[in-house]
PDB file of C-alpha atoms in Angstrom:
ATOM      1  CA  UNK A  16      10.654  30.363  -9.018  1.00 76.00           C
ATOM      2  CA  UNK A  17       7.441  29.618 -10.917  1.00 81.00           C
ATOM      3  CA  UNK A  18       9.045  26.834 -12.951  1.00 84.00           C
ATOM      4  CA  UNK A  19      10.506  25.297  -9.792  1.00 84.00           C
ATOM      5  CA  UNK A  20       7.110  25.523  -8.116  1.00 87.00           C
ATOM      6  CA  UNK A  21       5.473  23.731 -11.064  1.00 87.00           C
ATOM      7  CA  UNK A  22       7.974  20.856 -10.792  1.00 85.00           C
ATOM      8  CA  UNK A  23       7.491  20.737  -7.020  1.00 84.00           C
ATOM      9  CA  UNK A  24       3.697  20.684  -7.412  1.00 85.00           C
ATOM     10  CA  UNK A  25       3.842  17.898  -9.998  1.00 86.00           C
ATOM     11  CA  UNK A  26       6.090  15.808  -7.756  1.00 81.00           C
ATOM     12  CA  UNK A  27       3.932  16.487  -4.728  1.00 82.00           C
ATOM     13  CA  UNK A  28       0.769  15.290  -6.511  1.00 84.00           C
ATOM     14  CA  UNK A  29       2.379  12.169  -7.996  1.00 83.00           C
ATOM     15  CA  UNK A  30       1.351   8.879  -6.412  1.00 79.00           C
ATOM     16  CA  UNK A  31       4.390   7.221  -4.880  1.00 78.00           C
ATOM     17  CA  UNK A  32       6.285  10.452  -4.320  1.00 80.00           C
ATOM     18  CA  UNK A  33       8.319  11.143  -1.206  1.00 79.00           C
ATOM     19  CA  UNK A  34       5.589  13.445   0.068  1.00 83.00           C
ATOM     20  CA  UNK A  35       2.883  10.802  -0.300  1.00 83.00           C
ATOM     21  CA  UNK A  36       5.225   8.361   1.458  1.00 83.00           C
ATOM     22  CA  UNK A  37       5.580  10.755   4.386  1.00 84.00           C
ATOM     23  CA  UNK A  38       1.820  11.292   4.432  1.00 85.00           C
ATOM     24  CA  UNK A  39       1.084   7.550   4.497  1.00 86.00           C
ATOM     25  CA  UNK A  40       3.708   6.941   7.190  1.00 84.00           C
ATOM     26  CA  UNK A  41       2.231   9.746   9.310  1.00 88.00           C
ATOM     27  CA  UNK A  42      -1.250   8.333   8.846  1.00 88.00           C
ATOM     28  CA  UNK A  43      -0.094   5.059  10.408  1.00 86.00           C
ATOM     29  CA  UNK A  44       0.742   7.041  13.543  1.00 88.00           C
ATOM     30  CA  UNK A  45      -2.064   9.615  13.571  1.00 92.00           C
ATOM     31  CA  UNK A  46      -5.083   7.385  12.792  1.00 89.00           C
ATOM     32  CA  UNK A  47      -4.465   4.885  15.610  1.00 90.00           C
ATOM     33  CA  UNK A  48      -3.743   7.762  18.027  1.00 93.00           C
ATOM     34  CA  UNK A  49      -6.983   9.502  17.130  1.00 91.00           C
ATOM     35  CA  UNK A  50      -8.830   6.178  17.309  1.00 90.00           C
ATOM     36  CA  UNK A  51      -7.549   5.458  20.813  1.00 94.00           C
ATOM     37  CA  UNK A  52      -8.408   8.999  21.903  1.00 92.00           C
ATOM     38  CA  UNK A  53     -11.907   8.720  20.451  1.00 91.00           C
ATOM     39  CA  UNK A  54     -12.454   5.358  22.136  1.00 92.00           C
ATOM     40  CA  UNK A  55     -11.265   6.615  25.513  1.00 95.00           C
ATOM     41  CA  UNK A  56     -13.227   9.883  25.466  1.00 94.00           C
ATOM     42  CA  UNK A  57     -16.216   8.807  23.343  1.00 94.00           C
ATOM     43  CA  UNK A  58     -18.839   9.994  25.831  1.00 93.00           C
ATOM     44  CA  UNK A  59     -17.311  13.480  26.020  1.00 94.00           C
ATOM     45  CA  UNK A  60     -17.179  14.005  22.245  1.00 92.00           C
ATOM     46  CA  UNK A  61     -19.673  16.265  20.538  1.00 94.00           C
ATOM     47  CA  UNK A  62     -22.489  14.247  18.891  1.00 94.00           C
ATOM     48  CA  UNK A  63     -21.574  15.754  15.509  1.00 95.00           C
ATOM     49  CA  UNK A  64     -18.032  14.455  15.862  1.00 92.00           C
ATOM     50  CA  UNK A  65     -19.403  11.046  16.820  1.00 94.00           C
ATOM     51  CA  UNK A  66     -21.543  11.161  13.670  1.00 95.00           C
ATOM     52  CA  UNK A  67     -18.438  12.002  11.595  1.00 94.00           C
ATOM     53  CA  UNK A  68     -16.614   9.031  13.096  1.00 92.00           C
ATOM     54  CA  UNK A  69     -19.539   6.738  12.241  1.00 94.00           C
ATOM     55  CA  UNK A  70     -19.630   8.084   8.682  1.00 96.00           C
ATOM     56  CA  UNK A  71     -15.865   7.595   8.309  1.00 92.00           C
ATOM     57  CA  UNK A  72     -16.084   4.015   9.587  1.00 93.00           C
ATOM     58  CA  UNK A  73     -19.031   3.302   7.277  1.00 97.00           C
ATOM     59  CA  UNK A  74     -17.015   4.606   4.309  1.00 96.00           C
ATOM     60  CA  UNK A  75     -14.058   2.415   5.262  1.00 91.00           C
ATOM     61  CA  UNK A  76     -16.359  -0.610   5.577  1.00 93.00           C
ATOM     62  CA  UNK A  77     -17.984   0.215   2.228  1.00 96.00           C
ATOM     63  CA  UNK A  78     -14.563   0.427   0.534  1.00 93.00           C
ATOM     64  CA  UNK A  79     -13.566  -2.915   2.054  1.00 91.00           C
ATOM     65  CA  UNK A  80     -16.792  -4.624   0.923  1.00 93.00           C
ATOM     66  CA  UNK A  81     -16.518  -3.184  -2.607  1.00 95.00           C
ATOM     67  CA  UNK A  82     -12.887  -4.283  -2.896  1.00 93.00           C
ATOM     68  CA  UNK A  83     -13.703  -7.878  -1.921  1.00 91.00           C
ATOM     69  CA  UNK A  84     -16.793  -7.933  -4.139  1.00 93.00           C
ATOM     70  CA  UNK A  85     -14.556  -6.943  -7.039  1.00 94.00           C
ATOM     71  CA  UNK A  86     -12.074  -9.664  -6.132  1.00 90.00           C
ATOM     72  CA  UNK A  87     -14.813 -12.309  -6.024  1.00 88.00           C
ATOM     73  CA  UNK A  88     -16.153 -11.128  -9.385  1.00 91.00           C
ATOM     74  CA  UNK A  89     -12.638 -11.234 -10.841  1.00 91.00           C
ATOM     75  CA  UNK A  90     -12.004 -14.788  -9.630  1.00 87.00           C
ATOM     76  CA  UNK A  91     -15.473 -16.146 -10.455  1.00 86.00           C
ATOM     77  CA  UNK A  92     -16.039 -14.607 -13.877  1.00 88.00           C
ATOM     78  CA  UNK A  93     -12.739 -13.515 -15.420  1.00 87.00           C
ATOM     79  CA  UNK A  94     -10.055 -15.799 -14.032  1.00 86.00           C
ATOM     80  CA  UNK A  95     -12.288 -18.886 -14.039  1.00 82.00           C
ATOM     81  CA  UNK A  96     -11.398 -19.548 -17.680  1.00 85.00           C
ATOM     82  CA  UNK A  97      -7.665 -19.895 -16.947  1.00 86.00           C
ATOM     83  CA  UNK A  98      -5.979 -22.909 -15.311  1.00 88.00           C
ATOM     84  CA  UNK A  99      -5.184 -21.118 -12.043  1.00 85.00           C
ATOM     85  CA  UNK A 100      -5.245 -22.745  -8.641  1.00 86.00           C
ATOM     86  CA  UNK A 101      -8.196 -21.116  -6.945  1.00 82.00           C
ATOM     87  CA  UNK A 102      -8.092 -20.296  -3.217  1.00 83.00           C
ATOM     88  CA  UNK A 103     -10.207 -22.320  -0.853  1.00 88.00           C
ATOM     89  CA  UNK A 104     -13.098 -20.700   1.055  1.00 88.00           C
ATOM     90  CA  UNK A 105     -11.013 -20.740   4.238  1.00 93.00           C
ATOM     91  CA  UNK A 106      -8.185 -18.934   2.468  1.00 90.00           C
ATOM     92  CA  UNK A 107     -10.681 -16.344   1.159  1.00 88.00           C
ATOM     93  CA  UNK A 108     -11.950 -15.816   4.705  1.00 90.00           C
ATOM     94  CA  UNK A 109      -8.440 -15.401   6.115  1.00 92.00           C
ATOM     95  CA  UNK A 110      -7.501 -12.975   3.331  1.00 89.00           C
ATOM     96  CA  UNK A 111     -10.621 -10.897   3.801  1.00 89.00           C
ATOM     97  CA  UNK A 112     -10.519 -10.747   7.599  1.00 90.00           C
ATOM     98  CA  UNK A 113      -6.828  -9.931   7.921  1.00 92.00           C
ATOM     99  CA  UNK A 114      -6.537  -7.658   4.888  1.00 89.00           C
ATOM    100  CA  UNK A 115      -6.595  -4.403   6.921  1.00 87.00           C
ATOM    101  CA  UNK A 116      -3.660  -5.630   9.017  1.00 88.00           C
ATOM    102  CA  UNK A 117      -1.757  -6.939   6.009  1.00 90.00           C
ATOM    103  CA  UNK A 118      -2.363  -3.655   4.196  1.00 87.00           C
ATOM    104  CA  UNK A 119      -0.401  -1.847   6.896  1.00 87.00           C
ATOM    105  CA  UNK A 120       2.482  -4.322   6.770  1.00 90.00           C
ATOM    106  CA  UNK A 121       2.687  -4.417   2.982  1.00 91.00           C
ATOM    107  CA  UNK A 122       2.515  -0.640   2.653  1.00 88.00           C
ATOM    108  CA  UNK A 123       5.282  -0.239   5.191  1.00 88.00           C
ATOM    109  CA  UNK A 124       7.513  -2.979   3.831  1.00 91.00           C
ATOM    110  CA  UNK A 125       7.020  -2.387   0.089  1.00 90.00           C
ATOM    111  CA  UNK A 126       6.503   1.393  -0.070  1.00 86.00           C
ATOM    112  CA  UNK A 127       7.584   3.352   3.006  1.00 85.00           C
ATOM    113  CA  UNK A 128      10.766   1.458   3.950  1.00 88.00           C
ATOM    114  CA  UNK A 129      12.114   1.251   0.350  1.00 88.00           C
ATOM    115  CA  UNK A 130      11.396   4.951  -0.229  1.00 85.00           C
ATOM    116  CA  UNK A 131      13.188   5.950   2.954  1.00 85.00           C
ATOM    117  CA  UNK A 132      16.060   3.595   2.082  1.00 86.00           C
ATOM    118  CA  UNK A 133      16.412   5.148  -1.384  1.00 83.00           C
ATOM    119  CA  UNK A 134      16.298   8.635   0.116  1.00 82.00           C
ATOM    120  CA  UNK A 135      18.981   7.682   2.634  1.00 85.00           C
ATOM    121  CA  UNK A 136      21.092   6.067  -0.083  1.00 83.00           C
ATOM    122  CA  UNK A 137      20.880   9.077  -2.385  1.00 79.00           C
ATOM    123  CA  UNK A 138      21.478  11.570   0.426  1.00 82.00           C
ATOM    124  CA  UNK A 139      24.329   9.994   2.387  1.00 86.00           C
ATOM    125  CA  UNK A 140      26.002   7.530   0.025  1.00 82.00           C
ATOM    126  CA  UNK A 141      25.443   9.163  -3.318  1.00 72.00           C
ATOM    127  CA  UNK A 142      27.304   6.460  -5.230  1.00 73.00           C
ATOM    128  CA  UNK A 143      24.950   4.578  -7.504  1.00 68.00           C
ATOM    129  CA  UNK A 144      26.570   1.478  -8.947  1.00 71.00           C
ATOM    130  CA  UNK A 145      25.645   0.381 -12.447  1.00 72.00           C
ATOM    131  CA  UNK A 146      25.209  -3.352 -12.911  1.00 70.00           C
ATOM    132  CA  UNK A 147      25.991  -4.549 -16.410  1.00 77.00           C
ATOM    133  CA  UNK A 148      24.203  -7.862 -16.703  1.00 74.00           C
ATOM    134  CA  UNK A 149      25.368 -10.237 -19.442  1.00 74.00           C
ATOM    135  CA  UNK A 150      22.880 -10.657 -22.255  1.00 75.00           C
ATOM    136  CA  UNK A 151      22.279 -13.290 -24.904  1.00 66.00           C
ATOM    137  CA  UNK A 152      25.298 -15.316 -26.071  1.00 66.00           C
ATOM    138  CA  UNK A 153      27.656 -13.682 -23.567  1.00 56.00           C
ATOM    139  CA  UNK A 154      25.635 -15.154 -20.702  1.00 53.00           C
ATOM    140  CA  UNK A 155      25.688 -18.639 -22.240  1.00 55.00           C
ATOM    141  CA  UNK A 156      29.435 -18.626 -22.852  1.00 56.00           C
ATOM    142  CA  UNK A 157      30.202 -17.459 -19.325  1.00 56.00           C
ATOM    143  CA  UNK A 158      27.929 -20.180 -17.927  1.00 55.00           C
ATOM    144  CA  UNK A 159      29.659 -22.813 -20.027  1.00 58.00           C
ATOM    145  CA  UNK A 160      33.129 -21.616 -18.924  1.00 59.00           C
ATOM    146  CA  UNK A 161      32.198 -22.027 -15.266  1.00 58.00           C
ATOM    147  CA  UNK A 162      31.230 -25.711 -15.750  1.00 55.00           C
TER     148      UNK A 162
END
């Protein structure tokens, strides 16, 4: 049992694991629910809980500001030397303002949904097909035969 528990613990702590996927998916349901509850019953909440909510929101705002400060530094100082098309100020503004909303959509569409799909596929289908892609000269000869 102890060896199984060690493997379980390692998988549970790994970023991108099924457990972290379930946790992130649940947070998309719980956080808005708690936010709506807090907004509706704000006056009845204990002042200490109100202070905790303010601290949490300040931390989220701080993380957001630090992230975008790092992005600006990256684009202005590191990527400036490469011939990359730089975003316009309007595009920066749109990216920064809508990033919390896009974070939810990208996390759901690129992490939660694919993880659940893989889990479904492994659990109910079980058949994993191996694709043998042509490599090198074999790919060129097949392409020439089709012409």
